[in-house]
Every structure is written in C-alpha cells, then in structure tokens.
Coordinates of C-alpha atoms in Angstrom, one line a residue:
X1 CA 0.0 0.0 0.0
X2 CA 3.0 2.3 0.5
X3 CA 3.7 2.2 -3.2
X4 CA 0.1 3.1 -3.9
X5 CA 0.2 6.0 -1.6
X6 CA 3.4 7.3 -3.1
X7 CA 2.0 7.0 -6.6
X8 CA -1.2 8.8 -5.6
X9 CA 0.6 11.6 -4.0
X10 CA 2.8 12.2 -7.1
X11 CA -0.1 11.9 -9.5
X12 CA -2.1 14.5 -7.5
X13 CA 0.8 16.9 -7.0
X14 CA 2.5 16.8 -10.4
X15 CA 0.1 15.0 -12.7
X16 CA 0.3 11.6 -14.3
X17 CA 2.3 12.6 -17.4
X18 CA 5.0 14.2 -15.3
X19 CA 5.4 11.2 -13.0
X20 CA 7.6 8.3 -14.0
X21 CA 7.6 4.8 -12.5
X22 CA 11.1 5.6 -11.2
X23 CA 9.7 8.6 -9.3
X24 CA 7.2 6.4 -7.6
X25 CA 9.8 3.8 -6.7
X26 CA 12.0 6.5 -5.2
X27 CA 9.2 8.0 -3.2
X28 CA 8.2 4.6 -1.9
X29 CA 11.8 3.8 -1.1
X30 CA 12.1 0.8 -3.4
X31 CA 14.1 0.0 -6.5
X32 CA 12.5 0.4 -10.0
X33 CA 12.8 -3.3 -10.7
X34 CA 10.8 -3.9 -7.5
X35 CA 8.1 -1.6 -8.7
X36 CA 7.8 -3.5 -11.9
X37 CA 7.6 -6.8 -10.0
X38 CA 4.2 -5.6 -8.7
X39 CA 2.9 -3.3 -11.5
X40 CA 3.2 -3.4 -15.3
X41 CA 2.5 0.3 -15.6
X42 CA 2.6 3.3 -13.3
X43 CA -1.1 3.8 -13.5
X44 CA -1.7 0.4 -11.9
X45 CA 0.1 1.5 -8.8
X46 CA -2.9 3.3 -7.4
X47 CA -5.3 0.3 -7.9
X48 CA -4.8 -0.9 -4.3
X49 CA -6.2 2.4 -3.0
X50 CA -9.3 2.1 -5.3
X51 CA -9.7 -1.5 -4.3
X52 CA -9.4 -0.9 -0.5
X53 CA -12.6 1.2 -0.4
X54 CA -14.5 -1.1 -2.7
X55 CA -13.5 -4.1 -0.7
X56 CA -14.6 -2.5 2.6
X57 CA -18.1 -1.9 1.2
X58 CA -18.5 -5.4 -0.2
X59 CA -17.3 -7.0 3.0
X60 CA -19.7 -4.8 5.1
X61 CA -22.6 -6.1 2.9
X62 CA -21.3 -9.7 3.6
X63 CA -21.2 -9.0 7.3
X64 CA -24.8 -7.6 7.5
X65 CA -27.2 -9.5 9.8
X66 CA -28.9 -12.5 8.0
X67 CA -32.3 -11.0 8.6
X68 CA -31.5 -7.7 6.9
X69 CA -33.0 -7.0 3.5
X70 CA -30.5 -6.6 0.7
X71 CA -31.3 -2.9 0.2
X72 CA -30.8 -2.3 3.9
X73 CA -27.5 -4.2 3.9
X74 CA -26.3 -2.2 0.9
X75 CA -27.2 1.1 2.5
X76 CA -25.9 0.3 5.9
X77 CA -22.6 -0.8 4.4
X78 CA -22.3 2.5 2.6
X79 CA -23.0 4.4 5.8
X80 CA -20.3 2.5 7.6
X81 CA -17.6 2.7 5.0
X82 CA -18.0 5.8 2.8
X83 CA -17.2 8.4 5.3
X84 CA -14.1 9.8 7.1
X85 CA -13.1 7.7 10.0
X86 CA -14.4 4.5 8.4
X87 CA -11.0 3.0 7.8
X88 CA -9.5 6.2 6.5
X89 CA -8.6 9.7 7.9
X90 CA -10.1 12.9 6.7
X91 CA -6.8 13.6 4.9
X92 CA -6.9 10.2 3.3
X93 CA -10.4 10.9 2.0
X94 CA -9.2 14.2 0.5
X95 CA -6.5 12.2 -1.3
X96 CA -9.1 9.7 -2.6
X97 CA -11.3 12.5 -3.8
X98 CA -8.4 14.0 -5.8
X99 CA -7.4 10.6 -7.2
X100 CA -10.9 9.8 -8.3
X101 CA -11.2 13.3 -9.8
X102 CA -8.1 12.6 -11.9
X103 CA -10.0 9.7 -13.6
X104 CA -12.2 12.2 -15.4
X105 CA -9.3 13.7 -17.4
X106 CA -6.9 10.7 -17.5
X107 CA -8.1 7.8 -19.6
X108 CA -5.5 5.4 -18.3
X109 CA -6.4 6.0 -14.7
X110 CA -10.1 5.8 -15.7
X111 CA -9.4 2.2 -17.0
X112 CA -7.9 1.2 -13.7
X113 CA -10.8 2.6 -11.8
X114 CA -13.3 0.9 -14.1
X115 CA -11.5 -2.4 -13.7
X116 CA -11.7 -2.1 -9.9
X117 CA -15.5 -1.4 -10.2
X118 CA -16.0 -4.4 -12.4
X119 CA -14.2 -6.6 -9.9
X120 CA -16.4 -5.2 -7.2
X121 CA -19.5 -6.2 -9.2
X122 CA -18.3 -9.8 -9.3
X123 CA -17.5 -9.8 -5.6
X124 CA -20.9 -8.2 -4.7
X125 CA -22.7 -10.7 -6.9
X126 CA -21.1 -13.5 -5.0
X127 CA -22.1 -11.9 -1.7
X128 CA -25.7 -11.5 -2.9
X129 CA -25.7 -15.2 -4.1
X130 CA -24.5 -16.3 -0.7
X131 CA -27.2 -14.3 1.1
X132 CA -29.8 -15.9 -1.3
X133 CA -28.7 -19.3 -0.2
X134 CA -29.3 -18.6 3.5
X135 CA -32.9 -19.8 3.3
X136 CA -34.7 -16.5 2.7
X137 CA -36.0 -16.0 -0.9
X138 CA -34.6 -13.0 -2.8
X139 CA -38.1 -11.6 -3.0
X140 CA -38.5 -11.6 0.7
X141 CA -34.9 -10.4 1.3
X142 CA -35.0 -7.4 -1.0
X143 CA -38.6 -6.3 -0.9
X144 CA -38.2 -5.1 -4.5
X145 CA -39.3 -6.1 -7.9
X146 CA -36.0 -7.7 -8.7
X147 CA -36.6 -10.3 -6.0
X148 CA -39.9 -11.2 -7.5
X149 CA -38.3 -11.4 -11.0
X150 CA -35.6 -13.8 -9.7
X151 CA -38.1 -16.0 -8.0
X152 CA -40.3 -16.0 -11.1
X153 CA -37.4 -17.0 -13.3
X154 CA -36.6 -19.9 -10.9
X155 CA -40.1 -21.1 -11.0
X156 CA -40.3 -20.8 -14.8
X157 CA -37.1 -22.9 -15.2
X158 CA -38.4 -25.5 -12.8
X159 CA -41.6 -25.8 -14.9
X160 CA -39.7 -26.1 -18.1
X161 CA -37.3 -28.7 -16.7
X162 CA -40.2 -30.8 -15.5
X163 CA -42.0 -30.4 -18.8
X164 CA -39.2 -31.8 -20.9
X165 CA -38.1 -34.4 -18.4
X166 CA -35.0 -32.7 -17.1
X167 CA -36.1 -32.4 -13.5
X168 CA -33.5 -34.4 -11.7
X169 CA -30.4 -33.9 -9.7
X170 CA -28.7 -31.5 -12.1
X171 CA -29.6 -32.2 -15.6
X172 CA -27.0 -32.8 -18.3
X173 CA -25.6 -29.6 -19.7
X174 CA -26.9 -27.5 -16.8
X175 CA -25.4 -26.3 -13.6
X176 CA -28.0 -28.1 -11.5
X177 CA -29.5 -27.2 -8.2
X178 CA -32.7 -27.8 -6.3
X179 CA -35.2 -29.6 -8.5
X180 CA -32.5 -29.9 -11.2
X181 CA -32.8 -26.2 -12.0
X182 CA -30.1 -24.6 -14.1
X183 CA -29.2 -21.5 -12.2
X184 CA -27.9 -19.4 -15.1
X185 CA -30.8 -17.1 -15.4
X186 CA -31.1 -16.5 -11.6
X187 CA -27.3 -15.9 -11.4
X188 CA -27.6 -13.4 -14.3
X189 CA -30.3 -11.5 -12.3
X190 CA -28.0 -11.4 -9.3
X191 CA -25.1 -10.2 -11.4
X192 CA -27.4 -7.5 -12.8
X193 CA -28.5 -6.4 -9.3
X194 CA -24.8 -6.2 -8.2
X195 CA -23.9 -4.2 -11.3
X196 CA -26.7 -1.7 -10.7
X197 CA -25.8 -1.4 -7.0
X198 CA -22.1 -0.8 -7.8
X199 CA -23.0 1.7 -10.4
X200 CA -25.2 3.6 -7.9
X201 CA -22.2 3.8 -5.5
X202 CA -19.7 4.6 -8.2
X203 CA -21.9 7.5 -9.5
X204 CA -22.2 8.9 -6.0
X205 CA -18.4 8.7 -5.3
X206 CA -17.6 10.3 -8.7
X207 CA -20.2 13.0 -8.2
X208 CA -18.7 13.8 -4.7
X209 CA -15.2 13.8 -6.2
X210 CA -16.2 16.2 -8.9
X211 CA -16.3 18.9 -6.3
X212 CA -13.5 19.5 -3.8
X213 CA -15.0 17.1 -1.3
X214 CA -14.7 19.7 1.5
X215 CA -17.7 22.0 1.1
X216 CA -19.5 22.7 4.3
X217 CA -23.0 21.4 4.4
X218 CA -22.6 19.5 1.2
X219 CA -23.6 15.8 1.1
X220 CA -20.7 13.4 1.3
X221 CA -20.2 10.2 -0.7
X222 CA -22.1 8.1 1.9
X223 CA -25.2 10.4 1.7
X224 CA -25.1 10.5 -2.1
X225 CA -24.7 6.7 -2.3
X226 CA -27.6 6.0 0.1
X227 CA -29.8 8.4 -2.0
X228 CA -28.9 6.5 -5.1
X229 CA -29.4 3.1 -3.6
X230 CA -32.7 4.1 -2.1
X231 CA -34.1 4.6 -5.6
X232 CA -33.5 1.0 -6.4
X233 CA -36.2 -0.2 -4.0
X234 CA -38.9 0.8 -6.5
X235 CA -37.0 0.4 -9.7
X236 CA -39.2 -1.2 -12.4
X237 CA -37.0 -4.3 -12.9
X238 CA -39.7 -6.3 -14.6
X239 CA -40.0 -3.6 -17.4
X240 CA -36.5 -4.5 -18.5
X241 CA -37.6 -7.9 -19.7
X242 CA -40.9 -6.8 -21.3
X243 CA -40.9 -7.2 -25.2

C-alpha cells in the first residue's frame, strides 16, 4: 500500500504525465525493478487504493445480519464505509477525492478505476448469491421487484425442466441445483443487481469527487450513495424484460 500512496501523492501533485515509475519507486523507497515486479505500468500502482474502499463496502454487505434486507444491507454498508473515520482519515479521504477526480481527465487511470469497479461487481454478486442461499428468498430479502423477478425465473425454469423431463439432480448440460434447476438465469439476475448497486455507489463517489469534497453542508459520498441506492427499491426491474 505504501507504493500506492506514493503514486497517488505524485499523481495529484504533479500529474500523471510528469510522473515516472522511477519517481514512484524513489518516493516509496524501493528499486524500480521492485516496482515492476508488482505493477506493469505506473497507473496500476494506485489500484490498491481504489480496491481498498470497494472491498470494505462489499465486506460490510457480507457482514450484514442475516435478517437484513439486501437494500438495507447495501445502504448500511455505505454508511459504515464511505465516510471519514471508516478505515481512513479525513486527509486520506481528501486524497481519494483528488485521485478519483483525476480519472475524469486521465483515460489510463479511468481504466484502472473501471476495472476495480468491475471486480467489485463480481464480488458483490457472490455476496448476494451467498445471502440468497441462507434460506430467505430473494423476493423476501430485497422487498423489490428484482426479487420477484428472480423467483419467477426460478419457478419458470423448474416448470420447463419438468415439462421436458430434465427435472432431476442436475440435468445434463446444466449447472444443476434444487429440483434440477439450471441457475444461469437466476445468477444473471443477481449479477445485474450487483452491477446496478455498484453503479449507484460509483456514480455517488464520482459525483462527490467532482467537487472539492470539502464543502460545508454538502452531502458526502455516503449520503449520495444512500440516496442512489434508495431509488433501487422501487426500480421497475420487470420492465427490463418486457418485449
């Protein structure tokens, strides 16, 4: 993480173009060859900083009480991780703000940020899938239309499997599951839910970073993210699959 912090500081102070990998190595107190042992390009050096915040949020969702609805788990995780003092100092948050702001004008940094967000989608999808396997249906857990859509998909697949004789313990060519259900469609719904949730938080963080992140009385990233996530409760998910 020391290399990441050194790279972030240099990028913010003197810009990406003016910063060489050798400069980052020197600031971190390591040899250039050591730097390249961990990173293929200088832009990649800040990925651990992006990843740290994303990982804290996903892990907070994972740690939510089993009885909590998914929207509640997402929002509570945001409140507990996206504010100063939640694993980072106020100064660190100012640095994160500046670093994310740089992605707007630096395509190579924007790619690193986008890759981290995509990785977060996969991780969150796994967390949602794990919560779905705890015994509470998605529809009950989320209280939103996406839960109903997932459960309806599962029921439809069961009916189709039984109709053509595939209802057994994991039919050939499928991933299997309870009642021999191929879980591909259900998993796709969960991945979509994770992607939308991550996008809601990403938009909030980027919107916050677009300012200076220090305005008195202005909403912080946690407040913006909670507002975005709240809109997902009544999102018309079923409309997305209508012909």
